[in-house]
Short mmCIF file of C-alpha atoms and ligand atoms in Angstrom, two decimals:
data_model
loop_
_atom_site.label_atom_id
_atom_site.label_comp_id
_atom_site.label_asym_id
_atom_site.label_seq_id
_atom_site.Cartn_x
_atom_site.Cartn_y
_atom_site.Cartn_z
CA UNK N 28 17.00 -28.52 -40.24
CA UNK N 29 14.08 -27.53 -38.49
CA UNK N 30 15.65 -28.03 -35.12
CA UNK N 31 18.67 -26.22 -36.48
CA UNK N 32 15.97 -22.77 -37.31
CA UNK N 33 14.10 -22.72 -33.89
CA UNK N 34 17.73 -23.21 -31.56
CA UNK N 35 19.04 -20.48 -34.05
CA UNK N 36 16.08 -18.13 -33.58
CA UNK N 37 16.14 -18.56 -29.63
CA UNK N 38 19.43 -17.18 -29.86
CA UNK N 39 18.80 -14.79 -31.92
CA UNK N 40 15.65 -13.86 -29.80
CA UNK N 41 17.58 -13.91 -26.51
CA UNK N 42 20.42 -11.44 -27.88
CA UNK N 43 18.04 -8.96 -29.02
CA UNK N 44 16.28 -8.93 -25.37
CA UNK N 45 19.71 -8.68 -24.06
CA UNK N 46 20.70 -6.12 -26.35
CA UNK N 47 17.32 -3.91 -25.43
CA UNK N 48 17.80 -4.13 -21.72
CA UNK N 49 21.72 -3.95 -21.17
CA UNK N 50 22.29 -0.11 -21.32
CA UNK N 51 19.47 0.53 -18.32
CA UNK N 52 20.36 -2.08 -16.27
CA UNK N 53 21.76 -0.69 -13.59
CA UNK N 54 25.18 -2.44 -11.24
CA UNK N 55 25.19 -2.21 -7.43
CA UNK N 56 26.74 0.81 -5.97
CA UNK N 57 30.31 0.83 -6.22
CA UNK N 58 30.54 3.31 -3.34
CA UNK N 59 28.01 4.81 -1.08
CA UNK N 60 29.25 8.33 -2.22
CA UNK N 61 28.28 7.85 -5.79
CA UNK N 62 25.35 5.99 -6.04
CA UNK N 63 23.66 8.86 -3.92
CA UNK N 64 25.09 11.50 -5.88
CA UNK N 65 23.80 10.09 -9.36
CA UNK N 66 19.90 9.57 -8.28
CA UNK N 67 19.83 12.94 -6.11
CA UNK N 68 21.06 14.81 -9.71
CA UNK N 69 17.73 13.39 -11.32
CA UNK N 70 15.45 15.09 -8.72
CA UNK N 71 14.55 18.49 -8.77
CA UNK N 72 15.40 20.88 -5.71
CA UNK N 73 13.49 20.38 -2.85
CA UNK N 74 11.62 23.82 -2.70
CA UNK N 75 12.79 25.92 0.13
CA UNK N 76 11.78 25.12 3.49
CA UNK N 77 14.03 26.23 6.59
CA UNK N 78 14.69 23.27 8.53
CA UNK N 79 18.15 22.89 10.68
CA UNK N 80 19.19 19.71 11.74
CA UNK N 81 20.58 18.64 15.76
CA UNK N 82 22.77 16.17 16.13
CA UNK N 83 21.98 14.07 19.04
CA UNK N 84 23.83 10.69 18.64
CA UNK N 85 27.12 10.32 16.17
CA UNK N 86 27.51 6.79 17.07
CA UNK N 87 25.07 5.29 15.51
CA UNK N 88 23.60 8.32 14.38
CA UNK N 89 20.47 10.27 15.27
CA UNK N 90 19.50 13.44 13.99
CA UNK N 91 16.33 15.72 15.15
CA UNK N 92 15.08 17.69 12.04
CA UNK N 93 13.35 21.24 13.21
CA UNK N 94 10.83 22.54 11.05
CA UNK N 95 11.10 19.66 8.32
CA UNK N 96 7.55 19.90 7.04
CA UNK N 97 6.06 23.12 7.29
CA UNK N 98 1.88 23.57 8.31
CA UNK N 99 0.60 24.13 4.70
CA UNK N 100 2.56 20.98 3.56
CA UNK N 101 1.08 18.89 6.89
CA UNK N 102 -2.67 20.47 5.91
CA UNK N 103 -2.70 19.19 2.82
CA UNK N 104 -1.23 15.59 3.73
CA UNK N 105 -3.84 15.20 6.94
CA UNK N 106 -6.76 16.35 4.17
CA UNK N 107 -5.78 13.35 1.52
CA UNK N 108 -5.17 10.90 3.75
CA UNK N 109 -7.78 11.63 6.37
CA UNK N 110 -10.22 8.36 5.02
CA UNK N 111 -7.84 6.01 3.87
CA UNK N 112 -5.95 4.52 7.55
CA UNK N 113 -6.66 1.33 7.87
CA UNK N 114 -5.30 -1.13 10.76
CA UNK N 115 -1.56 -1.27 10.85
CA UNK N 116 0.37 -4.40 9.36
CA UNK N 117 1.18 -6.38 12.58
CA UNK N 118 4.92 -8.54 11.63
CA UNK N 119 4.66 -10.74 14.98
CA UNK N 120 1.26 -11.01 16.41
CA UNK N 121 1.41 -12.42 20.19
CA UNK N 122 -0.80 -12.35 22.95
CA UNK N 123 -0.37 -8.42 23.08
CA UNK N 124 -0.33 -6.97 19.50
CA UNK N 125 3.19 -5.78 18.32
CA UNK N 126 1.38 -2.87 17.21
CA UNK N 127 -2.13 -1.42 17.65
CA UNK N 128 -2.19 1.94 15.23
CA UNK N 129 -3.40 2.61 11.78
CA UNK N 130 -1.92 3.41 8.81
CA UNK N 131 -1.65 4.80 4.95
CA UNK N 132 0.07 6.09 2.06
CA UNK N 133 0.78 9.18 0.26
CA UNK N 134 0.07 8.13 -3.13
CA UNK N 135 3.25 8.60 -4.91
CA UNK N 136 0.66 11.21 -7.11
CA UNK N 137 0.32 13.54 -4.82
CA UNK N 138 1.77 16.72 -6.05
CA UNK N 139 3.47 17.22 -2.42
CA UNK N 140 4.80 13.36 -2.53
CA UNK N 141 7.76 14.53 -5.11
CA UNK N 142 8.83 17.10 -2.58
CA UNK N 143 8.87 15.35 0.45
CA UNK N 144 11.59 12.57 -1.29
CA UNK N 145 13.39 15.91 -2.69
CA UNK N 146 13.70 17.07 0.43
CA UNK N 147 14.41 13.86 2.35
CA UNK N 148 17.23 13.07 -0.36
CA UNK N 149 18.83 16.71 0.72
CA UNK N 150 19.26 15.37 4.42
CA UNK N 151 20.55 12.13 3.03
CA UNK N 152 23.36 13.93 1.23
CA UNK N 153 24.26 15.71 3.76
CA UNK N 154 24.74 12.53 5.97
CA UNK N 155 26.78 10.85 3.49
CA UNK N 156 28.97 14.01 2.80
CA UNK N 157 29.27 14.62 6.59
CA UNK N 158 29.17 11.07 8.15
CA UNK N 159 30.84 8.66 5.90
CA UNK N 160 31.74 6.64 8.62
CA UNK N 161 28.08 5.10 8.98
CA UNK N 162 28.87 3.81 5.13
CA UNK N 163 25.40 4.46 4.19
CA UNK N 164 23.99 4.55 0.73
CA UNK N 165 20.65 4.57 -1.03
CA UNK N 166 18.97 4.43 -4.19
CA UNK N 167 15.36 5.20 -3.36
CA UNK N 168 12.79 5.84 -1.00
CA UNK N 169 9.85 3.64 0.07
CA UNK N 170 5.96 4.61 -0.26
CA UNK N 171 5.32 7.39 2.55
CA UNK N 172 3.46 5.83 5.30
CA UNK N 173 1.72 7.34 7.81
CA UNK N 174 1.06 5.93 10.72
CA UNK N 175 -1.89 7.20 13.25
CA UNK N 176 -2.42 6.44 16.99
CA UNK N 177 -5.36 7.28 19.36
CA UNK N 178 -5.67 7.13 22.99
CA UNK N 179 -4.36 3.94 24.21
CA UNK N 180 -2.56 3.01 20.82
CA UNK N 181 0.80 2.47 20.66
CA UNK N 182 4.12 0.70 18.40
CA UNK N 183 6.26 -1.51 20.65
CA UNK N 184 9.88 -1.92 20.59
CA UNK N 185 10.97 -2.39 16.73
CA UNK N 186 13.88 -1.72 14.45
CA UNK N 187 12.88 -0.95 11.06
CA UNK N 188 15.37 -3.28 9.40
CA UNK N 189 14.72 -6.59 7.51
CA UNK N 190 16.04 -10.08 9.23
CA UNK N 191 16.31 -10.80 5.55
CA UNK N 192 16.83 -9.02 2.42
CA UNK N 193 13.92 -7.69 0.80
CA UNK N 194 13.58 -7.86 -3.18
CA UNK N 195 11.61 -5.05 -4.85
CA UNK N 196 8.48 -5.68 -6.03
CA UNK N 197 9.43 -4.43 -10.27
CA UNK N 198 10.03 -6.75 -12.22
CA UNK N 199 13.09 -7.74 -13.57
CA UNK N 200 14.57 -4.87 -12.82
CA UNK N 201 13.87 -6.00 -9.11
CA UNK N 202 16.73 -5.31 -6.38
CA UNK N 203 17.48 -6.40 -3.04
CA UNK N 204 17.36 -3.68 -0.53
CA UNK N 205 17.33 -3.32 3.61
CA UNK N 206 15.96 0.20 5.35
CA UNK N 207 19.81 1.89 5.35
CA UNK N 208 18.11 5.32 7.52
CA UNK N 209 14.38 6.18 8.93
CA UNK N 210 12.95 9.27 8.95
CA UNK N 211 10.28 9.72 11.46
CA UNK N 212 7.93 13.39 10.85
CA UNK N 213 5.43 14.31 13.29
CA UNK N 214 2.08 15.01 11.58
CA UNK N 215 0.11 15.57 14.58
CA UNK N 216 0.98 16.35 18.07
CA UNK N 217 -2.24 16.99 20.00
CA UNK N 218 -1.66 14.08 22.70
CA UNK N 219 -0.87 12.99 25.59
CA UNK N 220 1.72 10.62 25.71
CA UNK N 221 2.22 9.18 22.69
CA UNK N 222 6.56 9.78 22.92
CA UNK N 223 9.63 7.86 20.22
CA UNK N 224 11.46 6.01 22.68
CA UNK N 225 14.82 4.80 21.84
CA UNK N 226 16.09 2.71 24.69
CA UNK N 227 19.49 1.92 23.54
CA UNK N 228 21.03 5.74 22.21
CA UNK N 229 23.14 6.85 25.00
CA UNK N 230 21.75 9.36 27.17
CA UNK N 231 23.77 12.91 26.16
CA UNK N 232 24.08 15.97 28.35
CA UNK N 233 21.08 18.64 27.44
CA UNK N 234 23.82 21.43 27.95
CA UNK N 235 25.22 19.64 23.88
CA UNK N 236 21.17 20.51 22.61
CA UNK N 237 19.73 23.77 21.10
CA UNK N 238 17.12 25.34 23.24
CA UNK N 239 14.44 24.31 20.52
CA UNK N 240 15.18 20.68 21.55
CA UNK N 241 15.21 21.19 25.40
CA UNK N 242 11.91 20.96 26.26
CA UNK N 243 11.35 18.00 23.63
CA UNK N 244 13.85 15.21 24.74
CA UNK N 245 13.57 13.62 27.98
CA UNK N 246 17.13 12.33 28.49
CA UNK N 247 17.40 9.64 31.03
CA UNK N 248 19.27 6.18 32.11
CA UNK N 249 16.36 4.32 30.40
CA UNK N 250 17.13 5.86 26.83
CA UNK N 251 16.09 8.79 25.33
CA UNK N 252 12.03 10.45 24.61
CA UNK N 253 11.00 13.05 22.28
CA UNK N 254 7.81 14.34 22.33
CA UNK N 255 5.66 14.63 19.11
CA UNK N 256 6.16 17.64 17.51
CA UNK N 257 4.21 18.62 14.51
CA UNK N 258 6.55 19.96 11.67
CA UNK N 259 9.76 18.22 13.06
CA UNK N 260 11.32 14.77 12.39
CA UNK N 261 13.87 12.39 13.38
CA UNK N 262 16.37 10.65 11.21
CA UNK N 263 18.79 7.66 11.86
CA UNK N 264 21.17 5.01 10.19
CA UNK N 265 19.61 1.43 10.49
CA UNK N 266 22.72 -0.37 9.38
CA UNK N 267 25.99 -0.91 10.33
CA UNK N 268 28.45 -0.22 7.82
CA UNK N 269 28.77 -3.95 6.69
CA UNK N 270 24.86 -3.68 6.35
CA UNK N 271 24.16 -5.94 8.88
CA UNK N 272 21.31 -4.43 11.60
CA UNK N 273 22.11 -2.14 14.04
CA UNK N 274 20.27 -3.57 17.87
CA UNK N 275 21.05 0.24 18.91
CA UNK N 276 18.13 1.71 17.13
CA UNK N 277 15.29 -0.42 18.73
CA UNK N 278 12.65 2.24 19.50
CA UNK N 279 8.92 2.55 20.38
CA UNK N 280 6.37 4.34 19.67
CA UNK N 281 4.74 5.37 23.40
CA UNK N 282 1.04 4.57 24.40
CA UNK N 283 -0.79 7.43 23.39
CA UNK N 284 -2.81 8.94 26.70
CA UNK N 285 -5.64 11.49 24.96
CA UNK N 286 -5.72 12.69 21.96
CA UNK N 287 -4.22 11.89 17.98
CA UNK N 288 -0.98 11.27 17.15
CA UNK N 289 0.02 11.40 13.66
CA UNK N 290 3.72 10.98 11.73
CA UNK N 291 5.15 9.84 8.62
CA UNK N 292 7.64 7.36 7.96
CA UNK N 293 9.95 7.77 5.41
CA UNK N 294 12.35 4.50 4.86
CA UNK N 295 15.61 4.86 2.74
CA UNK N 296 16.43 1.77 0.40
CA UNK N 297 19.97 0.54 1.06
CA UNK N 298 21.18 -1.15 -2.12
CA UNK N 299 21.92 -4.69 -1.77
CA UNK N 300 22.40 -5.95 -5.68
CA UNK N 301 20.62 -8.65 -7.58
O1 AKG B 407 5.26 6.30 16.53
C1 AKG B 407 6.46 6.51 16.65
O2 AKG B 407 6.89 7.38 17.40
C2 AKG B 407 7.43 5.66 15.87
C3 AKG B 407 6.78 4.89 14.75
C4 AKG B 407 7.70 3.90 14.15
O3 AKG B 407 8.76 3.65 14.64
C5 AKG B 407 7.34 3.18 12.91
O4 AKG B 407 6.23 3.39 12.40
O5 AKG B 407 8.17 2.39 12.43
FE1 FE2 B 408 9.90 2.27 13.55
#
């Protein structure tokens, strides 16, 4: 009899907890379209800031944002991060560090921090109205991290994609996800040196670029440079459609010569289910 109570409460207990969670949990994307749509209707606008966007790859795709952050919004991210860099996570330590820079977050409290993913989630929109081919989706945005270099500081060749899925750190409501687009933002641009190479993207004519970007990407055999730019950003698709990792979008970030190089990274979840 006894037995017959405690199996019959378990189930009881175990229908109740299924009950309670079943109308928020949430099934993977059913196309890239929607799930982007949905989440980008629960964020406010991103307040007004005129940025235009270059195209300077399609295939895989590469975008140069002008004027994505403007110099009040950089200000007041330099000032509240300014103590907190610490040394940057290296992945693959070998006899040369992967990586020699520093880094930190914008605490997700910071009354810009809201913005930034509004506006981010804008330009992703826009790439899945526009470029549907690249079959990205997403469903959030990592923590902003910034990433600092001083002279002789540099990020060797990396993609940004996971060899293996990650799983969110939340619980049971924990998903797996892979880095479907970067953005890259330059914070600070007072260097020497210091340049996002991307060995792999196809060099393009300049005649195809706006005169803003002229002066800012070398194009040559070996890949394309841009020079840090305070205010303007990069974006790009990390996956291939099937989700596996694109090779293409190996890039570096150049030895810095003199001076501080600053930028943000801003790292779009790709849903991958339970
Ligand atoms: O420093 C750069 O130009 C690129 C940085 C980067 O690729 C990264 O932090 O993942
Ligand atoms: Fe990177």
């Amino acid at each position: 009899m006894n037995q017959f109570v405690t199996i019959t409460s378990f189930i009881t207990g175990c229908l109740a907890i299924f009950l309670i969670f079943f109308p928020t949990l949430r099934w993977p994307a059913s196309s890239p379209q929607v799930f982007g749509t949905t989440e980008h209707q629960q964020t406010p606008p991103a307040q007004f800031q005129n940025y235009s966007t270059v195209s300077v790859s399609t295939d895989p795709l590469l975008i140069y944002i002008i004027n994505f952050f403007s110099s009040s919004e950089i200000d007041h991210i330099l000032n509240v991060t300014e103590g907190s860099f610490v040394p940057s996570h290296v992945y693959s330590p070998g006899s040369l560090p992967h990586r020699n820079s520093s880094s930190c977050v914008l605490p997700s409290s910071d009354p810009i921090h809201d913005l930034i993913i509004a506006r981010s989630r804008e330009v992703l929109d826009k790439v899945l109205r526009e470029h549907p081919a690249t079959g990205l989706s997403y469903f959030d945005i990592e923590p902003l991290q910034l990433v600092r270099y001083g002279p002789s500081e540099y990020y060797h060749a990396h993609v940004d994609w996971f060899d293996t899925l990650h799983r969110e750190n939340k619980g049971w409501n924990s998903r797996l996800y892979n880095r479907g687009a970067s953005f890259f933002v330059y914070l600070k641009d007072n260097c020497v040196g210091g340049g996002t190479h991307f060995p792999h993207i196809a060099a393009v004519t300049k005649k195809t670029h706006s005169a803003a970007l002229h002066h800012l990407m070398t194009s040559l055999e070996g890949g394309i440079t841009f020079e840090p730019r305070k205010g303007n950003g990069l974006f790009w698709v990390n996956l291939q459609p099937g989700g596996m990792g694109d090779g293409r979008l190996l890039h570096a970030g150049l030895p810095v010569k003199q001076g501080t190089k600053i930028g943000m990274n801003i790292w779009v979840k790709r849903d991958f289910g339970w």
